[in-house]
CSV table of N, CA and C in Angstrom, one decimal:
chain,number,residue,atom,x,y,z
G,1,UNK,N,0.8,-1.2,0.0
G,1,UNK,CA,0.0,0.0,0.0
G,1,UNK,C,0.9,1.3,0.0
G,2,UNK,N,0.7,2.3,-1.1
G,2,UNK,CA,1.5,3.6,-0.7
G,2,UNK,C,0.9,4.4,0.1
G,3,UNK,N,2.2,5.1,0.8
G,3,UNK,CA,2.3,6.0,2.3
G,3,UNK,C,1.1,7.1,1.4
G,4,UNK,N,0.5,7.8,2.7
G,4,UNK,CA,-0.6,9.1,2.6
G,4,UNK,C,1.0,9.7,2.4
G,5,UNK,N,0.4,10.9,1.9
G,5,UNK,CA,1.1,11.7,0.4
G,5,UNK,C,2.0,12.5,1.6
G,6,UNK,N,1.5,13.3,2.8
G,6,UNK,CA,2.1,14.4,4.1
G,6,UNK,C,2.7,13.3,4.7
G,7,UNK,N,2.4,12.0,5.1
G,7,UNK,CA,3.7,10.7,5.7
G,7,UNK,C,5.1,10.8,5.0
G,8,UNK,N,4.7,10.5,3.4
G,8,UNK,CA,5.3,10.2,2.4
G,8,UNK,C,6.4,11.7,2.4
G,9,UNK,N,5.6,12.8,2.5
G,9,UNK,CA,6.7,14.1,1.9
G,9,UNK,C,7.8,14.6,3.3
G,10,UNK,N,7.1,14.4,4.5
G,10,UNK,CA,7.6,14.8,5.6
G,10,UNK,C,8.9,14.0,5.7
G,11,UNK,N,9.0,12.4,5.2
G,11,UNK,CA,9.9,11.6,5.5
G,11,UNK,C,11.1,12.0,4.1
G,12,UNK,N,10.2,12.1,3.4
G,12,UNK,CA,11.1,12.9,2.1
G,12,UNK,C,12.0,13.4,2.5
G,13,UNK,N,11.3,14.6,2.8
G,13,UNK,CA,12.1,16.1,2.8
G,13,UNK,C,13.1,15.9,3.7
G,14,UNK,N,12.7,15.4,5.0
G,14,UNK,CA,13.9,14.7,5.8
G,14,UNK,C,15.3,14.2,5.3
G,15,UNK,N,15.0,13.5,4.0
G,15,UNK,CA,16.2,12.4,3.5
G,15,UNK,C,17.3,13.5,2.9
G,16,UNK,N,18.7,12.9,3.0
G,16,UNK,CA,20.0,13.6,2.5
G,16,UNK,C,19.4,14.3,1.4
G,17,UNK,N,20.0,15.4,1.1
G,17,UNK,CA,19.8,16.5,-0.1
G,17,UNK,C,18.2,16.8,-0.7
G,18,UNK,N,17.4,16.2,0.1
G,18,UNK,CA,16.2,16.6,-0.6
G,18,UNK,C,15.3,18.0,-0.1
G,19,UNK,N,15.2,18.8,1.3
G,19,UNK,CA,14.9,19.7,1.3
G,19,UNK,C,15.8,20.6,0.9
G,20,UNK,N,17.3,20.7,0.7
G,20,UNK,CA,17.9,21.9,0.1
G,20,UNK,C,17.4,21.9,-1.8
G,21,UNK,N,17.6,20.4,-2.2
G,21,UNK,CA,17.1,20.6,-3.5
G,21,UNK,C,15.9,21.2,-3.6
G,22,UNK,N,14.6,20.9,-2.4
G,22,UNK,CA,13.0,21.4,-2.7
G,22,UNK,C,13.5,23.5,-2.3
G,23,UNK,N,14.6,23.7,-1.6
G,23,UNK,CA,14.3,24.9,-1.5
G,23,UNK,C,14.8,25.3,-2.4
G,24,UNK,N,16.4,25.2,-3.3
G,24,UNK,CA,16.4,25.9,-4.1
G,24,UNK,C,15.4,26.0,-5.5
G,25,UNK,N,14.7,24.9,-5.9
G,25,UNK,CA,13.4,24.6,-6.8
G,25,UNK,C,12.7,26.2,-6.2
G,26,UNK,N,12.2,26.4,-5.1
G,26,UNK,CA,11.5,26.8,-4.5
G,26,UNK,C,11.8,29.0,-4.7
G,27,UNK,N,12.8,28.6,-4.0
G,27,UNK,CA,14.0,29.7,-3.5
G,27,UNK,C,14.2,30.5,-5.3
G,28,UNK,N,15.2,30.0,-6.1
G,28,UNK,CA,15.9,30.2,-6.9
G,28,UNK,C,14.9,29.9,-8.7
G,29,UNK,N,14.3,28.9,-8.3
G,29,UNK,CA,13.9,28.6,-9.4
G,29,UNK,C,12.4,29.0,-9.2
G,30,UNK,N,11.1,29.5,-8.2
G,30,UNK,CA,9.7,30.3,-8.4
G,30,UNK,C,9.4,29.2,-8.3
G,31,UNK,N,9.4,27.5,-7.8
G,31,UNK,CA,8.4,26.7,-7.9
G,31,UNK,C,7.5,26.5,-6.4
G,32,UNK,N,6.4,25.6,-6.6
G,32,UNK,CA,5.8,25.1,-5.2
G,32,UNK,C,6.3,23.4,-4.9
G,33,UNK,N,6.6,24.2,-3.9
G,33,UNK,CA,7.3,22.4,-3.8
G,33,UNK,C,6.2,21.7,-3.0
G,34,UNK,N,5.2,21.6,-2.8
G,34,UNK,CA,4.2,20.6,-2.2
G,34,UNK,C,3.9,20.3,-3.6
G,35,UNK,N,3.9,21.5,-4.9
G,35,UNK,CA,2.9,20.6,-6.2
G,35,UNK,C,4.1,19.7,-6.8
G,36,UNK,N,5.6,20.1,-6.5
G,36,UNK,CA,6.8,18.8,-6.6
G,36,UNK,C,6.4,17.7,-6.1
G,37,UNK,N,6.5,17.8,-5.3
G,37,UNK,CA,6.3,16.5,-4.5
G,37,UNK,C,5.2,15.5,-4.7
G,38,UNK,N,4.1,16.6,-4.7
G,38,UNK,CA,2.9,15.6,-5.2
G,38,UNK,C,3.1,15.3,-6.7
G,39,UNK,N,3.7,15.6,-7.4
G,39,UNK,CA,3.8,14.9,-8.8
G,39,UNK,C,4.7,14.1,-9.0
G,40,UNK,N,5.8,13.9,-8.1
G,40,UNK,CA,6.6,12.2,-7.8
G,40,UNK,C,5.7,11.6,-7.0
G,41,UNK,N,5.0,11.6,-6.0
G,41,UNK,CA,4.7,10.7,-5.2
G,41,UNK,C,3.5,9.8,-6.0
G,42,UNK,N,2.8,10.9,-6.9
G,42,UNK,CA,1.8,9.8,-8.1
G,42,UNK,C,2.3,8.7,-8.7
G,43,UNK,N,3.8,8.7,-8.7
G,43,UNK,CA,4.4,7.8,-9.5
G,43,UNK,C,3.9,7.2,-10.7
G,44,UNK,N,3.8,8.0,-11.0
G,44,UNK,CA,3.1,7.9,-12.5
G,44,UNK,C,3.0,9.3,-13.1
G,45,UNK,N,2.1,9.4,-14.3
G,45,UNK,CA,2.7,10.2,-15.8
G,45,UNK,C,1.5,11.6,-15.0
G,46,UNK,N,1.9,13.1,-15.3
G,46,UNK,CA,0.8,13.8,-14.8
G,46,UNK,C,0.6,14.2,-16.6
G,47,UNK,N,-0.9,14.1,-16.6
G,47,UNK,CA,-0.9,14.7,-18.2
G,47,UNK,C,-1.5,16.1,-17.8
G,48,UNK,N,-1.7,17.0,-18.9
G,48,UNK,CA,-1.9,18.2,-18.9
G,48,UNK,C,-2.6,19.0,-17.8
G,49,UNK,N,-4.0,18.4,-17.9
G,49,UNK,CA,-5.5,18.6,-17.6
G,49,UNK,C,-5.0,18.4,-15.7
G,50,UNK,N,-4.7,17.7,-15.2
G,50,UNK,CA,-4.7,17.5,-14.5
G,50,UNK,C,-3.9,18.6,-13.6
G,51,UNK,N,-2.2,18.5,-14.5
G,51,UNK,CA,-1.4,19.3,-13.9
G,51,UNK,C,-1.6,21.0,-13.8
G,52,UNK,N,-2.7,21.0,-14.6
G,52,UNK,CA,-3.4,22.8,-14.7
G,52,UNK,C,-4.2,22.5,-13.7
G,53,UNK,N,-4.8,21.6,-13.6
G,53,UNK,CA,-5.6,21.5,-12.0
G,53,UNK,C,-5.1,22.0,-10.8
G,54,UNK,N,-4.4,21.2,-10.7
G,54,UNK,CA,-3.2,21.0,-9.8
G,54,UNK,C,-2.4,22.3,-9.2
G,55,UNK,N,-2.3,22.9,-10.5
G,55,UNK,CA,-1.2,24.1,-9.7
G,55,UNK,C,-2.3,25.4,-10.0
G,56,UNK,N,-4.0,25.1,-9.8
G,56,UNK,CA,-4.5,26.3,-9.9
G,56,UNK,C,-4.6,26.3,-8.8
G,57,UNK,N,-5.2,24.8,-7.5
G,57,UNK,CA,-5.2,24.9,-6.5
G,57,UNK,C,-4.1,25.2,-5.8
G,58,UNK,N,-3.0,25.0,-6.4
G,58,UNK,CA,-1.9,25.0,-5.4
G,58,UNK,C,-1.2,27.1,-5.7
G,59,UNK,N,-1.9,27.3,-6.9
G,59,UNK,CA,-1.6,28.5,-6.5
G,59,UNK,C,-2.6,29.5,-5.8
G,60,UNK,N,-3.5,28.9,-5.6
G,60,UNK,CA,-4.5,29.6,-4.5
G,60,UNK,C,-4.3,29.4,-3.1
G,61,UNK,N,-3.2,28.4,-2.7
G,61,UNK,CA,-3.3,28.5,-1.6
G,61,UNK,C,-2.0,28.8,-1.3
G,62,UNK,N,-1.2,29.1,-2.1
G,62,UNK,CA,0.3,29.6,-2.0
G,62,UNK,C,0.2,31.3,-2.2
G,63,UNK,N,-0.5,32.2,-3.0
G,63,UNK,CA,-0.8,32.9,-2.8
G,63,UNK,C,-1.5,33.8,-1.8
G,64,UNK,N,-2.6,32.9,-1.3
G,64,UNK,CA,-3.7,33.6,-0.4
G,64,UNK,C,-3.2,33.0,1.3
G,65,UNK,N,-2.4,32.0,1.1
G,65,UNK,CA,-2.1,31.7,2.5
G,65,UNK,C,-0.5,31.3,2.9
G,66,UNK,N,-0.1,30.4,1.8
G,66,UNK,CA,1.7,30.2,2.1
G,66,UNK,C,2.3,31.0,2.3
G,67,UNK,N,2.2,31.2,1.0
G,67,UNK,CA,3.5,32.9,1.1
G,67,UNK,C,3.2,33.8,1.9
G,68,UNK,N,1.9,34.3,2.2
G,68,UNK,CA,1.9,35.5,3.5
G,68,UNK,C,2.9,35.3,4.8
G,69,UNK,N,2.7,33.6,4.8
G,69,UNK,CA,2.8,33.6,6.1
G,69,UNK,C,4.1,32.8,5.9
G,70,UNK,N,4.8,32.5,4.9
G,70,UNK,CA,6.3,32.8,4.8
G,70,UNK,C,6.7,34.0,4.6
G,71,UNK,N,6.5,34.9,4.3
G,71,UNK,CA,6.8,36.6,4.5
G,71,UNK,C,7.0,36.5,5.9
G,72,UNK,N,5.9,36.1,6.8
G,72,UNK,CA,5.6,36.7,7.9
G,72,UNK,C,7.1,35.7,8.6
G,73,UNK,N,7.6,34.9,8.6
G,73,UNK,CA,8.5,33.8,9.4
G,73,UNK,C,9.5,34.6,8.9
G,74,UNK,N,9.6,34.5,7.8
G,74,UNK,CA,11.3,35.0,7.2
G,74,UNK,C,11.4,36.3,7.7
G,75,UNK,N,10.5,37.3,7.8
G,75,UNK,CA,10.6,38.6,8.6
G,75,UNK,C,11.2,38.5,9.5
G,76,UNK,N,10.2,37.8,10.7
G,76,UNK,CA,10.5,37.7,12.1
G,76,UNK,C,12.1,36.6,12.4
G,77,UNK,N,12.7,35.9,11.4
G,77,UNK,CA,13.8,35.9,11.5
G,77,UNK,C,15.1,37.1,12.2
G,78,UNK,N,14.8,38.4,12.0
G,78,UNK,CA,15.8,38.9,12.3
G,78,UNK,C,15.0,40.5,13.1
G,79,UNK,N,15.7,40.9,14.0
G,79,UNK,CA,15.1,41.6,15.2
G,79,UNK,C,14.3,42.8,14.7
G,80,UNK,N,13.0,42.7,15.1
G,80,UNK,CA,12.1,44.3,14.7
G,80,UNK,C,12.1,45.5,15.5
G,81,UNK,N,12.7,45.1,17.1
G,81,UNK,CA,13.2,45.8,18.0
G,81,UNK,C,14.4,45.5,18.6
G,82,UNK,N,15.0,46.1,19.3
G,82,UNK,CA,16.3,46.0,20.1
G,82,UNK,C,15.2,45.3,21.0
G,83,UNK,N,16.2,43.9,21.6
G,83,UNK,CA,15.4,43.2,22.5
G,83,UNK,C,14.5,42.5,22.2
G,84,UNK,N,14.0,42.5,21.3
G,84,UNK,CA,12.1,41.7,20.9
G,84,UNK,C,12.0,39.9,21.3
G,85,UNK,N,13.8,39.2,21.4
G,85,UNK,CA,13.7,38.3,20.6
G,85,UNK,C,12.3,37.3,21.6
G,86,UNK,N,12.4,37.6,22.4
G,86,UNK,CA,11.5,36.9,24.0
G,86,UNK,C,10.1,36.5,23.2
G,87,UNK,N,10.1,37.4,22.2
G,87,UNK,CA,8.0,37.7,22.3
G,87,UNK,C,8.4,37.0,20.4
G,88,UNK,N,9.1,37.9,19.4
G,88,UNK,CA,9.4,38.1,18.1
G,88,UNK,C,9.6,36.2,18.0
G,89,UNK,N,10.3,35.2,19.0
G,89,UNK,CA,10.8,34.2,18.5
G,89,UNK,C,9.8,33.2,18.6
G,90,UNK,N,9.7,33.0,19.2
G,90,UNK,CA,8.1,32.3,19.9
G,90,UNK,C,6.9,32.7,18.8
G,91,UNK,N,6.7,33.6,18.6
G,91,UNK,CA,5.3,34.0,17.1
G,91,UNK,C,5.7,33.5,15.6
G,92,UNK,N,7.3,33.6,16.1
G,92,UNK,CA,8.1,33.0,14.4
G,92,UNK,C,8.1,31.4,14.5
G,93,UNK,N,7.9,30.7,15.8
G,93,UNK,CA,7.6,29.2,15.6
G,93,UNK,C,6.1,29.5,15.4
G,94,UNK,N,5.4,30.0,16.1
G,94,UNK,CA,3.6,29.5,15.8
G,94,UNK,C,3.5,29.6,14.3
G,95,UNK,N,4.0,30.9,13.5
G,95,UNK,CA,4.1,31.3,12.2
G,95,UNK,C,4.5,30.0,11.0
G,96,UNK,N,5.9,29.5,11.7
G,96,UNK,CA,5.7,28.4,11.3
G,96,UNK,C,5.3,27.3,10.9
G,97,UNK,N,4.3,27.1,12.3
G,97,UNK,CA,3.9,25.7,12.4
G,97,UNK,C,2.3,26.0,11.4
G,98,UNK,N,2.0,27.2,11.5
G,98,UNK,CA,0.9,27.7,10.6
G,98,UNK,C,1.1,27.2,9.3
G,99,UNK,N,2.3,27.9,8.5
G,99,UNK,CA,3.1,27.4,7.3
G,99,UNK,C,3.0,25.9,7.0
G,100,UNK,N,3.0,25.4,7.8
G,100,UNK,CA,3.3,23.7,7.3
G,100,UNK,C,2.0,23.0,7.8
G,101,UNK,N,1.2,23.8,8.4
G,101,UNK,CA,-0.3,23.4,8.6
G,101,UNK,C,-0.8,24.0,7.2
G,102,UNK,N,-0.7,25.1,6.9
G,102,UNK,CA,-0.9,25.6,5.2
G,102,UNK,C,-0.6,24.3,4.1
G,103,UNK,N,0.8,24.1,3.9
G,103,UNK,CA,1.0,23.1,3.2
G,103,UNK,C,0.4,21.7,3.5
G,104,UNK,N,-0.5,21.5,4.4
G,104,UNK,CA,-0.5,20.0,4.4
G,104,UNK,C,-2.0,20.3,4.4
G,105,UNK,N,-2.7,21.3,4.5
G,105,UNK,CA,-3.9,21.7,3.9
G,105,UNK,C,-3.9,21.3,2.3
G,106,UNK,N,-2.8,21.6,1.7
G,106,UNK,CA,-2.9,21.9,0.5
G,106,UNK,C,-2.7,20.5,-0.3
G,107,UNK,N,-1.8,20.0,0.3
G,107,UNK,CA,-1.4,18.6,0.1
G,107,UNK,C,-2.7,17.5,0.0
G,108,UNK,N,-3.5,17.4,0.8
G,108,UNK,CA,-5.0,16.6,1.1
G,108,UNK,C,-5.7,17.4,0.2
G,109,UNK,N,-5.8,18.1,-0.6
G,109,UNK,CA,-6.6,18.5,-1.4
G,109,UNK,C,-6.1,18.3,-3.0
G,110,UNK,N,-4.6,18.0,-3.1
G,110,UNK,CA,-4.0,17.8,-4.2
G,110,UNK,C,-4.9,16.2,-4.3
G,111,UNK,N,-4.0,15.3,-2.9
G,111,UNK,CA,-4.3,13.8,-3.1
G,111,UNK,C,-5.7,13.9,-4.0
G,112,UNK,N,-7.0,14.4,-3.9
G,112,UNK,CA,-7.6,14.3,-4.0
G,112,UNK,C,-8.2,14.1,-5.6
G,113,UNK,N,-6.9,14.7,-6.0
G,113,UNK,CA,-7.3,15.0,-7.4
G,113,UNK,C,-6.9,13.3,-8.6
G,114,UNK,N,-8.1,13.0,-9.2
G,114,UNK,CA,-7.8,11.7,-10.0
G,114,UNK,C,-6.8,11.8,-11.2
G,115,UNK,N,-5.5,10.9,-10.8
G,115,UNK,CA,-5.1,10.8,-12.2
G,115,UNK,C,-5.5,9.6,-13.3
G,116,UNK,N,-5.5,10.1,-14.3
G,116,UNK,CA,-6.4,9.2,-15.3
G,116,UNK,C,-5.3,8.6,-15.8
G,117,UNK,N,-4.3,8.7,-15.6
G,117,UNK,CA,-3.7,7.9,-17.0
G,117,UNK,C,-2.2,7.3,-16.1
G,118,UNK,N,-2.3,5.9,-16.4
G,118,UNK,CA,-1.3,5.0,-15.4
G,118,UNK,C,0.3,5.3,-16.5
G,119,UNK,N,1.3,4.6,-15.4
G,119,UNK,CA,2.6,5.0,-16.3
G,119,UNK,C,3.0,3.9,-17.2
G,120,UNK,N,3.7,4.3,-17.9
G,120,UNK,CA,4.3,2.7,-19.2
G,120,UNK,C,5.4,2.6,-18.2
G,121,UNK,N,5.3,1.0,-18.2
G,121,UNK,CA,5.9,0.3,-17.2
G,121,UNK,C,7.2,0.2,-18.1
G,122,UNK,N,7.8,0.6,-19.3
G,122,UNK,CA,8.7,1.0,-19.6
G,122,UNK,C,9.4,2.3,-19.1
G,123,UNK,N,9.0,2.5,-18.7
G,123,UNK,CA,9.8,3.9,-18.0
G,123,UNK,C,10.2,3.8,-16.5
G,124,UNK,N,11.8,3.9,-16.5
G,124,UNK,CA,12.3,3.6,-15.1
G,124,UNK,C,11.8,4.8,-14.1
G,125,UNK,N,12.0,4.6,-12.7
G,125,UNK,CA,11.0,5.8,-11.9
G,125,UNK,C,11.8,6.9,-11.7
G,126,UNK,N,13.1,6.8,-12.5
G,126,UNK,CA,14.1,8.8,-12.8
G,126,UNK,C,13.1,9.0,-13.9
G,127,UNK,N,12.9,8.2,-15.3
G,127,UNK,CA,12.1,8.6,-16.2
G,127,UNK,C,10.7,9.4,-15.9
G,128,UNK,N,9.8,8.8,-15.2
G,128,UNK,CA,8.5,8.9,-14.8
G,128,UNK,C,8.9,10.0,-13.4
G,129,UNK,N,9.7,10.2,-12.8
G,129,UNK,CA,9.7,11.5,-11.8
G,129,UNK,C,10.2,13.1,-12.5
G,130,UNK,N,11.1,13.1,-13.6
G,130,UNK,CA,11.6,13.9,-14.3
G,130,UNK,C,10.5,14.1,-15.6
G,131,UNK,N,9.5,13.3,-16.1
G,131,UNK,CA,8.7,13.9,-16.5
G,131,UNK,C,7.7,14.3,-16.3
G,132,UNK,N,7.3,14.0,-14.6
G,132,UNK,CA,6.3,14.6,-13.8
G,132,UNK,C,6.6,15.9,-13.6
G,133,UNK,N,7.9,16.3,-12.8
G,133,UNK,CA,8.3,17.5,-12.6
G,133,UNK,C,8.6,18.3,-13.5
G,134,UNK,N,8.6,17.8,-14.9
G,134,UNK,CA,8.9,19.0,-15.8
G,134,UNK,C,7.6,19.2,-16.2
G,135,UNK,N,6.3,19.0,-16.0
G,135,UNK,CA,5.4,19.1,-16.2
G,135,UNK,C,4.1,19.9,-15.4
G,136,UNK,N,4.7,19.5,-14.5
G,136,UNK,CA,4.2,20.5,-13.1
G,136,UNK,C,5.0,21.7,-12.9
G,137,UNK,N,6.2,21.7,-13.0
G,137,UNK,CA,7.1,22.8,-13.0
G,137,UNK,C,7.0,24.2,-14.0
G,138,UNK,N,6.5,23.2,-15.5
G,138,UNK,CA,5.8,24.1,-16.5
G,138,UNK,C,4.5,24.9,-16.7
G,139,UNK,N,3.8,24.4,-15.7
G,139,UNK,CA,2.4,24.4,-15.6
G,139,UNK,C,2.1,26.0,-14.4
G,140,UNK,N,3.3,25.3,-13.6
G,140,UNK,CA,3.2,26.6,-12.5
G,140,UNK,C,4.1,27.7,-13.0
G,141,UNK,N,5.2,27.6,-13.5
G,141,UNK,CA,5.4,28.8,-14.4
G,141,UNK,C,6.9,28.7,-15.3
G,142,UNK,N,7.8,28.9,-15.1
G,142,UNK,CA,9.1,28.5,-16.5
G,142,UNK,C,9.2,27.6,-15.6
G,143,UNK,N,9.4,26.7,-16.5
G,143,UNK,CA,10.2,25.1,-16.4
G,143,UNK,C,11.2,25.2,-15.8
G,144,UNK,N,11.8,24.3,-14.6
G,144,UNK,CA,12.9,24.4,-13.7
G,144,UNK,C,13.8,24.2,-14.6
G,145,UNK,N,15.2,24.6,-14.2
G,145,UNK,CA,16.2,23.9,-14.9
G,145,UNK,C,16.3,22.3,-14.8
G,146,UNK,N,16.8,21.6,-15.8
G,146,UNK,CA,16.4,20.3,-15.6
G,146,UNK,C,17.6,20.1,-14.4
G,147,UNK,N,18.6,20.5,-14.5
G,147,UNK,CA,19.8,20.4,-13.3
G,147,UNK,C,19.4,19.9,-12.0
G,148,UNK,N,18.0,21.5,-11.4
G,148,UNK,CA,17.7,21.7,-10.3
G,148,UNK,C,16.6,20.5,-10.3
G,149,UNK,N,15.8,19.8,-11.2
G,149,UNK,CA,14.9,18.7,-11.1
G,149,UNK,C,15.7,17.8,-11.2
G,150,UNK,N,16.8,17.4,-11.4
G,150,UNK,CA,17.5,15.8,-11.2
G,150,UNK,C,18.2,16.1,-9.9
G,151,UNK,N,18.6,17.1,-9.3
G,151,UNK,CA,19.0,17.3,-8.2
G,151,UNK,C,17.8,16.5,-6.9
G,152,UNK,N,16.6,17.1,-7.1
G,152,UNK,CA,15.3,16.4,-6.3
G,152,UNK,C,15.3,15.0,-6.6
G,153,UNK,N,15.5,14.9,-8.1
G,153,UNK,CA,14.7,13.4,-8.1
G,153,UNK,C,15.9,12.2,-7.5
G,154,UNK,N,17.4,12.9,-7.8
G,154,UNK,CA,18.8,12.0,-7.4
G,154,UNK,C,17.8,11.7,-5.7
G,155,UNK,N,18.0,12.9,-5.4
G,155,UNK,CA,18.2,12.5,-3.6
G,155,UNK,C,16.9,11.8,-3.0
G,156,UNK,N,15.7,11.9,-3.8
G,156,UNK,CA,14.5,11.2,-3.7
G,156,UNK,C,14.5,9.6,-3.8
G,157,UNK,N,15.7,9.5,-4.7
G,157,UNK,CA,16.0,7.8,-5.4
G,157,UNK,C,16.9,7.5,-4.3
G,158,UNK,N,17.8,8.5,-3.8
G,158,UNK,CA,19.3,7.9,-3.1
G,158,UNK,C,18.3,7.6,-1.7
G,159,UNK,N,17.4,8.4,-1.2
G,159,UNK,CA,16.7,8.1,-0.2
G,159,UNK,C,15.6,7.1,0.1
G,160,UNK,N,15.3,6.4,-1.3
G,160,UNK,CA,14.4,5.1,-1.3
G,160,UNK,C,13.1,6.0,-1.1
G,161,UNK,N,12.9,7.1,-1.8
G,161,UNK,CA,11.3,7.6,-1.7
G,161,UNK,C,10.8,7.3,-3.0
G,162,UNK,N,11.3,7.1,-4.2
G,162,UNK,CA,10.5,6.8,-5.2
G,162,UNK,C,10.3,5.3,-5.1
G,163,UNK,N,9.6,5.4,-6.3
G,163,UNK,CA,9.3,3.7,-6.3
G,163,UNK,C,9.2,2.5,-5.3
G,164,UNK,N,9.0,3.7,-4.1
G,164,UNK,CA,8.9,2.8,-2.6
G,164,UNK,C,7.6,3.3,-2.0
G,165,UNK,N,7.3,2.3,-1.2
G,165,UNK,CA,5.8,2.9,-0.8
G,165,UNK,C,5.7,3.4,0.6
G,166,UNK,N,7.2,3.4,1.3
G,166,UNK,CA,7.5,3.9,2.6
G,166,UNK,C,6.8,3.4,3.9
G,167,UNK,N,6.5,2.2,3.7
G,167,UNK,CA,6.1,1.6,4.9
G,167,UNK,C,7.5,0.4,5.5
């Protein structure tokens, strides 16, 4: 049985090199790395229709709720008063934990969405992860460098998250 999609990404991102690859995707390259992730963990092909689905919701909730409240953490990173840090550090964890309560809102609502069309079992799972993410990555806006997508998908494989069901 495969792992729920927030099991699946949380143990992810954990693994060697894979959150610095999801930030700089993120950081450097304008992508959403929950709609990354959720388009390896389908393990399988995203076709069009779907992946415009996909990153309409995910840009509604990246707009209207992520990012504010990644503004709001990365702010409160560095002091707004002489002294604040007592009160300023403590609101920058709740902020946080808001943030990743955001993304896992967003995440259960991706699962939700049906993929119609299974993968050709000719395609090894770098094949079928690298043409997920250049498809999702296009969808939500210029196409990653392929560099910064083999970067994810290397540490995804080195860490036994593809093609594994994580249990």
């Amino acid at each position: 049985m495969k792992a729920d999609f927030w099991t699946w990404a949380v143990k992810a991102y954990g693994g060697e090199g894979v959150a610095a690859a999801c930030l700089s995707l993120q950081d450097d390259h304008g992508q959403n790395v929950p709609l990354l992730l959720w388009a390896v963990w389908l393990d399988g092909p995203v076709d069009e229709a779907l992946a415009l689905k996909a990153a309409e919701l995910a840009r509604l909730w990246s707009d209207e709720v992520i990012v504010p409240l990644r503004f709001l953490r990365r702010r409160l990173k560095t002091a707004l008063t002489e002294g604040d840090a007592a009160h300023r550090l403590p609101l920058r964890e709740k902020i946080k934990g808001l943030e990743l309560e955001a993304e896992r809102a967003l995440m259960a609502q991706l699962v939700v969405l049906e993929n119609p069309i299974k993968f050709e079992t000719n395609q090894n799972v770098n094949e079928r992860a690298m043409a997920s993410l250049r498809r999702v990555s296009g969808v939500w806006g210029e196409v990653a460098p392929d560099l910064a997508l083999e970067r994810l998908t290397e540490a995804l494989i080195k860490g036994q998250f593809l093609g594994y069901d994580g249990e």
